[in-house]
Tab-separated table of C-alpha atoms in Angstrom:
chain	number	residue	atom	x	y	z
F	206	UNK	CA	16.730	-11.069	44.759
F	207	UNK	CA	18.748	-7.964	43.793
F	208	UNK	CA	17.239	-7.715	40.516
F	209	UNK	CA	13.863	-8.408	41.809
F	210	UNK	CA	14.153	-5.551	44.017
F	211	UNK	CA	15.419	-2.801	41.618
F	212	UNK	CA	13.225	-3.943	38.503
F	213	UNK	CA	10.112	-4.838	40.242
F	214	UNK	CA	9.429	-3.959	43.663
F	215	UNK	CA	11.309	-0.336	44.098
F	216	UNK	CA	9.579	1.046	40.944
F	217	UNK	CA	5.857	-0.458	42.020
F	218	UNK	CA	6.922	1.418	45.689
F	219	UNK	CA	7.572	4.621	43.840
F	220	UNK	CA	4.471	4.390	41.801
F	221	UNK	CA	2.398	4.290	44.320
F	222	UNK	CA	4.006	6.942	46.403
F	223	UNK	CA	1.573	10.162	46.001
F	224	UNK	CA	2.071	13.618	44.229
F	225	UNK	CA	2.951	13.552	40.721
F	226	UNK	CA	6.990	14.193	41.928
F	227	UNK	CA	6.749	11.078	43.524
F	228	UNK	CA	5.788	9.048	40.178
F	229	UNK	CA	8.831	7.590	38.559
F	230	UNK	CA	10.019	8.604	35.561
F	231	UNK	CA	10.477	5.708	33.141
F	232	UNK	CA	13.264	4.127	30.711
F	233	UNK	CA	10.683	2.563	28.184
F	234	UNK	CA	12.170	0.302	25.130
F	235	UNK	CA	10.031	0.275	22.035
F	236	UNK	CA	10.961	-2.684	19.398
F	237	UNK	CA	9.604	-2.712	16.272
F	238	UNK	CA	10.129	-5.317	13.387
F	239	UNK	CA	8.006	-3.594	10.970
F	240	UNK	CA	9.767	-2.631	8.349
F	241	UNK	CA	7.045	-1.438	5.694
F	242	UNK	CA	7.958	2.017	4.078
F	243	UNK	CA	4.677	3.635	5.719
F	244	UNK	CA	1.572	3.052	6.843
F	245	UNK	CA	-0.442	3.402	9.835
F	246	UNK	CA	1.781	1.571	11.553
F	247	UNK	CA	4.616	4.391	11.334
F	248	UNK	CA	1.563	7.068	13.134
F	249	UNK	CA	0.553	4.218	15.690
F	250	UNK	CA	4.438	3.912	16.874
F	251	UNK	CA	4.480	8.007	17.194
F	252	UNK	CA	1.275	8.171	19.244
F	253	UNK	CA	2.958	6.068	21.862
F	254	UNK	CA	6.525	7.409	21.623
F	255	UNK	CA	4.929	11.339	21.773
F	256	UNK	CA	2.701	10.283	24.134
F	257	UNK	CA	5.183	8.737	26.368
F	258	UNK	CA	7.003	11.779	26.211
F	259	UNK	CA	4.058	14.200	27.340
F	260	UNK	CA	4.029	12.355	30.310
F	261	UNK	CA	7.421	12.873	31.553
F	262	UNK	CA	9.444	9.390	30.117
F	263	UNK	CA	12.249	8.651	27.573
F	264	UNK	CA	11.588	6.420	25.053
F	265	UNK	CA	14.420	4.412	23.488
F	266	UNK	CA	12.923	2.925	19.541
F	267	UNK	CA	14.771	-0.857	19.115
F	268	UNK	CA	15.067	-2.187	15.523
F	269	UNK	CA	16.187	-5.240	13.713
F	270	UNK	CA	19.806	-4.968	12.591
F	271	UNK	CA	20.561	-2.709	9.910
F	272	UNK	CA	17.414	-1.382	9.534
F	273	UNK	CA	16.954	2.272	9.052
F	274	UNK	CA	14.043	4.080	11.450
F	275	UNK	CA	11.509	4.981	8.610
F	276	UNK	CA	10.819	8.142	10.553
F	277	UNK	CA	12.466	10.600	12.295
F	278	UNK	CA	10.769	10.113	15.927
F	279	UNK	CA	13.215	12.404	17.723
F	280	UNK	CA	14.221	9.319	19.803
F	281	UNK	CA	17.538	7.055	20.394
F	282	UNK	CA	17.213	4.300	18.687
F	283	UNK	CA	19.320	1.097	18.339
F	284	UNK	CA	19.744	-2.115	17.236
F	285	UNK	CA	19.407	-5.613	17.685
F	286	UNK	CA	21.324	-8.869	16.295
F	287	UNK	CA	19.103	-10.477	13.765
F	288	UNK	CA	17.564	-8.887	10.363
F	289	UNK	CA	14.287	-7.533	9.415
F	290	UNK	CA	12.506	-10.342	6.923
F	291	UNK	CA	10.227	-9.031	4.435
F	292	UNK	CA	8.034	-11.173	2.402
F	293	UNK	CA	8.074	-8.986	-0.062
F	294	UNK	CA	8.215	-10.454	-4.045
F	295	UNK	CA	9.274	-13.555	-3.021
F	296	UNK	CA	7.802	-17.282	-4.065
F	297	UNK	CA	5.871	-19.423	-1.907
F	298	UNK	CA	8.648	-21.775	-1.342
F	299	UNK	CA	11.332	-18.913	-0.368
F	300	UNK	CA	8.814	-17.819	2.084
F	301	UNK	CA	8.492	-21.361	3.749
F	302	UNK	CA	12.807	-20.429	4.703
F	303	UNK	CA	12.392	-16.911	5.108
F	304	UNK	CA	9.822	-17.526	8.007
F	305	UNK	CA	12.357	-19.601	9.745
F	306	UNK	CA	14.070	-17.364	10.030
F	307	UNK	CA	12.046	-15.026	10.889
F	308	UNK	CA	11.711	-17.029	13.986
F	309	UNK	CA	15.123	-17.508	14.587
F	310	UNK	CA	15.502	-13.737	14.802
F	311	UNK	CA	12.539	-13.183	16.705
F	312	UNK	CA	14.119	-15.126	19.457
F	313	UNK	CA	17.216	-13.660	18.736
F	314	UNK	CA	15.802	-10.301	19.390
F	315	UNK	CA	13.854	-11.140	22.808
F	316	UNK	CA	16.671	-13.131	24.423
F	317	UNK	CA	18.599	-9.263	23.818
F	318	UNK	CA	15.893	-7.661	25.323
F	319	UNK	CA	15.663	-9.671	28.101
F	320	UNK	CA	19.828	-9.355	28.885
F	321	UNK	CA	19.352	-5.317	28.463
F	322	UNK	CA	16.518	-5.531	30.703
F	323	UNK	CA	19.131	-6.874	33.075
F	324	UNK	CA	21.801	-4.664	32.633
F	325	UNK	CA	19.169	-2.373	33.792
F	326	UNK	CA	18.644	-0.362	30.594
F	327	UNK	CA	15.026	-0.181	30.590
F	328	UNK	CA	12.084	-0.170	33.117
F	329	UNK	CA	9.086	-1.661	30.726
F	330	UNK	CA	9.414	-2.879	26.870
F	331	UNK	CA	6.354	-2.461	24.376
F	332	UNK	CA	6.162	-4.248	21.132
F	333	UNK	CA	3.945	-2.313	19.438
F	334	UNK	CA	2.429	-4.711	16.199
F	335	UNK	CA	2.649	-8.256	17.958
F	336	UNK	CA	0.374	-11.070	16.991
F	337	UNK	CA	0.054	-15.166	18.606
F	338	UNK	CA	3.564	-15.557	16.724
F	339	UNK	CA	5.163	-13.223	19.115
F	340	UNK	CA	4.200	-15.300	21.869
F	341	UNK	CA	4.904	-18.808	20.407
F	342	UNK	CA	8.594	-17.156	19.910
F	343	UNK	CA	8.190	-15.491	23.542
F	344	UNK	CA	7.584	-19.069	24.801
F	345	UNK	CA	11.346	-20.685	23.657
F	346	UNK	CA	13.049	-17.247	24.899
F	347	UNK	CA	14.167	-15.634	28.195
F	348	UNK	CA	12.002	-12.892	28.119
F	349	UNK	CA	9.162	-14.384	29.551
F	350	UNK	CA	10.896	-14.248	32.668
F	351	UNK	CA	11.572	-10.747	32.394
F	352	UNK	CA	12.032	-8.416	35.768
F	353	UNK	CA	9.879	-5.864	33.839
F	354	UNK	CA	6.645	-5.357	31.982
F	355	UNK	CA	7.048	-6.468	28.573
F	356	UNK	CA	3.977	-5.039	26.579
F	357	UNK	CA	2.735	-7.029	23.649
F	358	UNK	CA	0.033	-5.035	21.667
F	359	UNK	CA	-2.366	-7.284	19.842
F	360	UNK	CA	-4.165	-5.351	17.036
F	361	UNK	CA	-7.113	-7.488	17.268
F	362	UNK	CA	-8.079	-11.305	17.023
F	363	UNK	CA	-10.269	-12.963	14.727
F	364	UNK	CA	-12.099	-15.752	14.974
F	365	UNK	CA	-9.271	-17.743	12.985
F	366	UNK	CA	-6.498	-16.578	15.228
F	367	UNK	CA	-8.211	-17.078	17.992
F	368	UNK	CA	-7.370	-21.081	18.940
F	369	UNK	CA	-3.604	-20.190	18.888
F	370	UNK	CA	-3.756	-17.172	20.525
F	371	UNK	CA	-5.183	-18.401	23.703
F	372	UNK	CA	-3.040	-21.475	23.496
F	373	UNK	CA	0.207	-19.326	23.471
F	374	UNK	CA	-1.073	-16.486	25.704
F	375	UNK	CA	-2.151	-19.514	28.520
F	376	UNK	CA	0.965	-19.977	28.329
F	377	UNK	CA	2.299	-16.803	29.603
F	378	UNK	CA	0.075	-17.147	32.532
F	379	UNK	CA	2.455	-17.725	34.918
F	380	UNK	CA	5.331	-15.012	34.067
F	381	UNK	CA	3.626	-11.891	35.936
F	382	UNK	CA	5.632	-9.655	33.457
F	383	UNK	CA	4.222	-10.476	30.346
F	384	UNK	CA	1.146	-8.329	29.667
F	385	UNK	CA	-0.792	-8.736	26.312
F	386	UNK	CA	-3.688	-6.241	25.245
F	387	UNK	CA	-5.863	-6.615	22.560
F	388	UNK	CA	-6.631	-3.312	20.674
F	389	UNK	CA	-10.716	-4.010	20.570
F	390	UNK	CA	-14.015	-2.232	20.089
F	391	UNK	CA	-15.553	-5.294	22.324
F	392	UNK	CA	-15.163	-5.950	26.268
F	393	UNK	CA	-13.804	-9.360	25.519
F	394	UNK	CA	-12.551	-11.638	22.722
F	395	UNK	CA	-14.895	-14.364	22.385
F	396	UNK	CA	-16.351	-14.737	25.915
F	397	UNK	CA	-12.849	-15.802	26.750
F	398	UNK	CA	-11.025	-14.244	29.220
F	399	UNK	CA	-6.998	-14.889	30.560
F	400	UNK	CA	-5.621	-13.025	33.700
F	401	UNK	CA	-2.413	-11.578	31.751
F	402	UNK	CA	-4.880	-10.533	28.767
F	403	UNK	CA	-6.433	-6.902	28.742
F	404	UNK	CA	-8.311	-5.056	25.866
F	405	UNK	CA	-8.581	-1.900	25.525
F	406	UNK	CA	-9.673	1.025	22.794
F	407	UNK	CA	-7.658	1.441	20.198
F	408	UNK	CA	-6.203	5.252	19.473
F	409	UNK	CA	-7.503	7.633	16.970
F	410	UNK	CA	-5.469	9.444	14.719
F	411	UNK	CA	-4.940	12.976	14.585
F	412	UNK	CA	-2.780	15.512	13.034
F	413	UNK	CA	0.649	16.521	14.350
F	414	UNK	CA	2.821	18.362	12.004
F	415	UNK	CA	0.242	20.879	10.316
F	416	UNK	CA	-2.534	23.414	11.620
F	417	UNK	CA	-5.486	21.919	11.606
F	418	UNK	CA	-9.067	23.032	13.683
F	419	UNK	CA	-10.981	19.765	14.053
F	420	UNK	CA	-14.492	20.485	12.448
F	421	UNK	CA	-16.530	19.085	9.893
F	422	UNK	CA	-15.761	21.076	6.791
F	423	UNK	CA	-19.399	22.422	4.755
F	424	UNK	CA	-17.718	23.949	1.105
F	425	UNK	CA	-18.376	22.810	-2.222
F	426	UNK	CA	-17.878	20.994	-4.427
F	427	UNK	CA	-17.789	18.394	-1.368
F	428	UNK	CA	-14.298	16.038	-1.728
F	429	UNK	CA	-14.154	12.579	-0.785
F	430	UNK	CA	-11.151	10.543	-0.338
F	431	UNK	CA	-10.113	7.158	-0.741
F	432	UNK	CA	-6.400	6.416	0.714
F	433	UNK	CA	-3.927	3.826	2.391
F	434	UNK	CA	-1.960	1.496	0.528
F	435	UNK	CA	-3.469	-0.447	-2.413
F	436	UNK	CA	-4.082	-4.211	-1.942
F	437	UNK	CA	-7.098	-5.813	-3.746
F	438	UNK	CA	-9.494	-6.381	-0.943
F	439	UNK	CA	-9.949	-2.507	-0.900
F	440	UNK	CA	-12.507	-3.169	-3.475
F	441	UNK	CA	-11.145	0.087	-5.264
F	442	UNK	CA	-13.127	-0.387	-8.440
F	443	UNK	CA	-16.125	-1.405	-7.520
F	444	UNK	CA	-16.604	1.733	-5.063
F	445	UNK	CA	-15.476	3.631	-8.851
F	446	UNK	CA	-18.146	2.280	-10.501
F	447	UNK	CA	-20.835	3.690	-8.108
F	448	UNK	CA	-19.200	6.772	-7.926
F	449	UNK	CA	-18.996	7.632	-11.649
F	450	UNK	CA	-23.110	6.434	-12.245
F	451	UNK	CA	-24.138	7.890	-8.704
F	452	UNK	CA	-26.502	11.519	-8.814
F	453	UNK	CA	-25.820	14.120	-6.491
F	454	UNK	CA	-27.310	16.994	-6.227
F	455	UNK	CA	-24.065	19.166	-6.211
F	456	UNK	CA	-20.446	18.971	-7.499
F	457	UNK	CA	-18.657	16.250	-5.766
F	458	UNK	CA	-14.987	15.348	-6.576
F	459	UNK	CA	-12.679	12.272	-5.647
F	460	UNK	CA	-9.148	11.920	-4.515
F	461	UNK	CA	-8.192	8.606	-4.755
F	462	UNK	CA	-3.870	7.737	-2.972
F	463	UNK	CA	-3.247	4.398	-3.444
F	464	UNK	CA	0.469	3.138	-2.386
F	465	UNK	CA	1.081	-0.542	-3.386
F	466	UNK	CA	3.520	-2.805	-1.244
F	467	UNK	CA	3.428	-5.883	-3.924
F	468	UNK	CA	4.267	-5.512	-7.609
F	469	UNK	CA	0.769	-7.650	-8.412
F	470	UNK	CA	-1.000	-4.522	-6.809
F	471	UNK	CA	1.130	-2.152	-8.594
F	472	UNK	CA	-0.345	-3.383	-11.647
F	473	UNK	CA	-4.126	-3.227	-10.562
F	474	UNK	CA	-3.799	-0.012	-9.231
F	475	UNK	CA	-2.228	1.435	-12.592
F	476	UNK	CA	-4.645	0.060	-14.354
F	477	UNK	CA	-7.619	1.231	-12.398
F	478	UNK	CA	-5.798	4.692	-13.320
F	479	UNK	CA	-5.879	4.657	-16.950
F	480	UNK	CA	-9.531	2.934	-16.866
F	481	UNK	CA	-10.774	6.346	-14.938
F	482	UNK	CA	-8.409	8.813	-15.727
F	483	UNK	CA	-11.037	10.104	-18.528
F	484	UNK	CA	-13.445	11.457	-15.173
F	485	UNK	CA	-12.560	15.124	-14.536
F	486	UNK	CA	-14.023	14.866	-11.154
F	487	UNK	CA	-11.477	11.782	-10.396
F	488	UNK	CA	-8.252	12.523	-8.621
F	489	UNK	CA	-5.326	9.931	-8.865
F	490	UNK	CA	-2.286	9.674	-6.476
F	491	UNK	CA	-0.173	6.621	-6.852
F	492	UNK	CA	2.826	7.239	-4.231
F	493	UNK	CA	3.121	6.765	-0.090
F	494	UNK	CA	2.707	10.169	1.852
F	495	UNK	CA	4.269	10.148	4.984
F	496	UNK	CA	4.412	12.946	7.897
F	497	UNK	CA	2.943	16.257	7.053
F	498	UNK	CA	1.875	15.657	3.776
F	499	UNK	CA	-0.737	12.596	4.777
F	500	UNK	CA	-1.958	14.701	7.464
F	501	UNK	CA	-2.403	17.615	4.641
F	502	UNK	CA	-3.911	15.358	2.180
F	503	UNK	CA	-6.689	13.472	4.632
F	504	UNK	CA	-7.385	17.514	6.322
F	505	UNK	CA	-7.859	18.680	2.540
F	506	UNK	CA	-11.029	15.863	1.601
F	507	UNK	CA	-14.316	16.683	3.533
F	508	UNK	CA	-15.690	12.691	4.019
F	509	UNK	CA	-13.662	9.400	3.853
F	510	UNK	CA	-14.449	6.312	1.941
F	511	UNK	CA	-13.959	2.681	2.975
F	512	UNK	CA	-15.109	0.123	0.786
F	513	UNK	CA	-13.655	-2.821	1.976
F	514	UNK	CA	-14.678	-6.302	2.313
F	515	UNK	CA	-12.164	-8.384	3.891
F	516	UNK	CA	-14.013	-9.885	6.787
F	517	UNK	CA	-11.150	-9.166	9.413
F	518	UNK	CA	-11.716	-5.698	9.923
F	519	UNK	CA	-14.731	-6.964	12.083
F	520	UNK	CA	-11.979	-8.296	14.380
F	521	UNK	CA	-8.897	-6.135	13.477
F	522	UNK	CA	-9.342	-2.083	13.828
F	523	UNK	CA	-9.072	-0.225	10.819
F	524	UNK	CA	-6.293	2.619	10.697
F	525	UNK	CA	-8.183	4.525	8.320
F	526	UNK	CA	-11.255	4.523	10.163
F	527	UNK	CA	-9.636	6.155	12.895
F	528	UNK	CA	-7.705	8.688	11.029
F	529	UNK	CA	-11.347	9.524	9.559
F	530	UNK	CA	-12.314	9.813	13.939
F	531	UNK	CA	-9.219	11.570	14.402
F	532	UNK	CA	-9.279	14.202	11.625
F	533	UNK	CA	-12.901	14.439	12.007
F	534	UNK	CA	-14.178	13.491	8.537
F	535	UNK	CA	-17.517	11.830	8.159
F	536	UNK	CA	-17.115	8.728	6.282
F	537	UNK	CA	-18.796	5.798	4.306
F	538	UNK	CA	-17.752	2.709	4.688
F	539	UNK	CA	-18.549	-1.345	4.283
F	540	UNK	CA	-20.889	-2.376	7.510
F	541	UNK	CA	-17.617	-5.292	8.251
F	542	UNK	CA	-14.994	-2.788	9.320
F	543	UNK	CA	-15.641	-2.043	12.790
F	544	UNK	CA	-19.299	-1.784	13.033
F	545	UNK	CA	-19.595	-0.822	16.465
F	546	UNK	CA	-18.249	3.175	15.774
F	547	UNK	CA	-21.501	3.563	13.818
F	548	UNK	CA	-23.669	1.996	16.680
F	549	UNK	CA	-22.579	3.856	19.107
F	550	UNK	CA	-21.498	6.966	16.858
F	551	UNK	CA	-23.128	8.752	14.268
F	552	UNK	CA	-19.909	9.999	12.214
F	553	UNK	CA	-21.162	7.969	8.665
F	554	UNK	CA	-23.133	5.250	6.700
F	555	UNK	CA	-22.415	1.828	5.746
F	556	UNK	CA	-23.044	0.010	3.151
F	557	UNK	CA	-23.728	-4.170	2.396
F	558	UNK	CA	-20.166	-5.175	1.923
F	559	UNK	CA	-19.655	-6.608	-1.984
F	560	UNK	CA	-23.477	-5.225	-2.595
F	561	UNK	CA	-23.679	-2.843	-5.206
F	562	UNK	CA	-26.649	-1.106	-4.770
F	563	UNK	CA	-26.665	-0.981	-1.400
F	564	UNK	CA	-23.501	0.791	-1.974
F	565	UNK	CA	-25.011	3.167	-4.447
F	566	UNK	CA	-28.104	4.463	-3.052
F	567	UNK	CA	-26.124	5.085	0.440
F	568	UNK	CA	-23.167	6.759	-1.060
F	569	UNK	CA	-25.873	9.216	-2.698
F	570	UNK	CA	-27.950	9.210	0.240
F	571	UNK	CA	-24.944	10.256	2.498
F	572	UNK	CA	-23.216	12.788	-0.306
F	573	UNK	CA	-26.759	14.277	-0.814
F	574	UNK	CA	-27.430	15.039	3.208
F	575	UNK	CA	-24.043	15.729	3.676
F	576	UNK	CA	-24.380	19.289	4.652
F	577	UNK	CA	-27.272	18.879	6.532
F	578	UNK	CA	-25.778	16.371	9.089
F	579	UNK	CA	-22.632	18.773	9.373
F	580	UNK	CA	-23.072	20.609	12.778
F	581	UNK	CA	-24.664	16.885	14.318
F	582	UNK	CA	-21.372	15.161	12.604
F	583	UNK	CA	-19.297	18.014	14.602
F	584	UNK	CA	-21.079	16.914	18.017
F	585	UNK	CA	-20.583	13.036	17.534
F	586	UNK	CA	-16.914	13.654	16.464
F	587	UNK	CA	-16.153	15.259	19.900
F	588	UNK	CA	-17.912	12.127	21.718
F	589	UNK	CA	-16.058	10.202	19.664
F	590	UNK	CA	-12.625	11.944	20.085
F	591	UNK	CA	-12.769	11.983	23.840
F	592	UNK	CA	-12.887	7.905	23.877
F	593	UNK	CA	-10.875	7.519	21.107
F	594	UNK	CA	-8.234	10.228	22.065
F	595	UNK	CA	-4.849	9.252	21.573
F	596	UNK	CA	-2.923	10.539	25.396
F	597	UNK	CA	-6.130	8.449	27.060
F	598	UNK	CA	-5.124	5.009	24.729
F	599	UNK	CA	-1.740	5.412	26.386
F	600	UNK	CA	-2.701	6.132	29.841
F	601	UNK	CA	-4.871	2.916	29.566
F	602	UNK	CA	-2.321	0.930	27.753
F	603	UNK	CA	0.323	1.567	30.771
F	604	UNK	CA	-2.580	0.808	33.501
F	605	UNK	CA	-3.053	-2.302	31.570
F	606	UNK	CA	0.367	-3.251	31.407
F	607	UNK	CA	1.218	-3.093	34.830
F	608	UNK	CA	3.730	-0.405	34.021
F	609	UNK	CA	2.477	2.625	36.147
F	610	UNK	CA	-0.107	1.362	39.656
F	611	UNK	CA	-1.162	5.134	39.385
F	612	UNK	CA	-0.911	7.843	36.708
């Protein structure tokens, strides 16, 4: 009854006491098992931790044992028993162990968090990049019974997913401190609904560690850029090929970053290099940028493309289509990622995923009135910004979590 008292009640009772001196300050845990060297998922992590920290609380980062923070957050951070498991180059049958164990740790690392939650050193936990194996692991572990909000952030369900996420997350109907939300373009997943399930808008991305005005740059030659790391289903070569036979009526160049996690895309990507290294107006970067210099590379290209065609970024928001929201750069992209920012916004064009000329004749359609749509673009990119901005995603992701009654 003790515990209930300081971990559940006194904290709701201070919540709701008015004046913003009233509002407790909070001891937030974040745990992350990612352990990629980049990626969106490093700039999703600092929206929350800054964001956190605008509004008055500490924020304490958690990682596997012996893993090393891949950014400098300006945050404590500590560790938990169990390793980071990365799938990375190994065989099919090495993975079959290697995600045992990844379970085992899993569990490993919620049954801590639920004994620090005790020991009182945290008032709410988020786990930032969770999917339905979070809460199949949740489900043999303490910390379903946890005193305080634990957070799991879903970055979308597909229709796949979807029969074993409901089955887990019914299962966490009855511990009033688990809290899942679905990052989600949609009011619901599926015309399914669950009491401890919320969805909400997922955050755009903006720039933090350079000057930058958001506008809608209009010099030439216009720059488009393709970027994020390399993987097959970014459809790379095929969005070359229209490029290089495409007319426009000006100069147009391309910068093309490509980072590849697996060896097998190493290889594509290099050779994609040498096949267009020949085009002058073709810019190759084959490294990870991190920090400042992503955010100077994605500010120095005027448009964004997105060629896509893996059918879960219907169901699954796409990073780089909200770094193109967040940095303000029209884009083109396949009409499966996310297709309700262009119904509701008009920042771009899509294209017939996998359809070459649909591709083609919008790429030159949207290149060729490029300039013309630039002060409308500007307009739609501050609608867009104030939904998508990234201090409301974390006022709403707190409301849904139960962790603050009143902000």
């Amino acid at each position: 009854m003790q515990r209930f008292i300081t971990h559940t009640l006194w904290p709701n009772i201070l919540n709701y006491i008015g004046g913003s001196g009233g509002r407790k300050k909070l001891n937030i845990a974040l745990f992350e098992q990612i352990i990629t060297p980049g990626g969106h998922e490093l700039e999703f992590d600092r929206i929350i931790i800054e964001e956190l920290k605008s509004l008055g609380h500490s924020v304490t980062l958690y990682l596997p044992a012996n893993a090393a923070p891949l950014y400098d957050y300006k945050i404590p951070v500590k560790h938990l028993p169990g390793e980071g498991i990365s799938y990375a180059g190994v065989s099919k049958f090495a993975k079959l162990w290697l995600t045992a164990k990844r379970e085992i740790n899993r569990c490993r690392w919620f049954n801590t968090l639920h004994r620090l939650a005790l020991a009182g050193e945290f008032d709410a936990i988020i786990i930032p990049t969770a999917t339905y194996r979070y809460l199949r692991s949740l489900n043999l572990t303490r910390l379903k019974q946890s005193l305080v909000p634990v957070i799991f952030v879903v970055h979308g369900v597909n229709p796949g997913e979807a029969p074993m996420f409901f089955r887990y997350a019914e299962k966490m109907v009855r511990y009033p401190n688990i809290k899942i939300i679905v990052l989600t373009l949609g009011k619901n997943l599926f015309e399914h609904s669950l009491p401890n399930v919320s969805c909400i808008h997922p955050p755009a991305y903006t720039p933090r560690d350079i000057r930058w005005q958001p506008c809608v740059a209009q010099g030439r030659p216009l720059k488009i850029g393709f970027f994020g790391q390399y993987r097959k289903e970014k459809n790379l070569e095929f969005f070359l090929n229209a490029f290089v036979s495409a007319k426009f009526k000006f100069p147009v160049r391309l910068l093309v970053q490509g980072a590849a996690f697996k060896p097998e895309d190493a290889v594509e990507f290099n050779r994609i290099m040498e096949k267009y290294r020949s085009y002058e107006q073709i810019e190759f970067c084959s490294r990870g940028l991190v920090g400042a210099e992503w955010q100077q590379a994605v500010a120095g290209v005027d448009a964004i493309v997105m060629p896509y065609t893996a059918e879960r970024y219907r169901y699954h928001w796409s990073g780089m289509l909200f770094t193109a929201i967040g940095y303000y750069k029209p884009f083109i992209a396949a009409d499966c990622i996310n297709p309700e920012i262009l119904e509701n916004y008009n920042i771009g064009c899509s294209f017939a995923a996998g359809n070459a000329d649909s591709l083609k004749m919008e790429l030159e359609k949207f290149v060729n009135t490029y300039y013309d749509k630039a002060e409308f673009y500007q307009h739609e990119f501050c609608r867009a910004n104030e939904v998508f901005a990234p201090e409301v995603f974390v006022r709403n992701l707190l409301k849904a979590g139960g962790v603050l009654a009143k902000i």
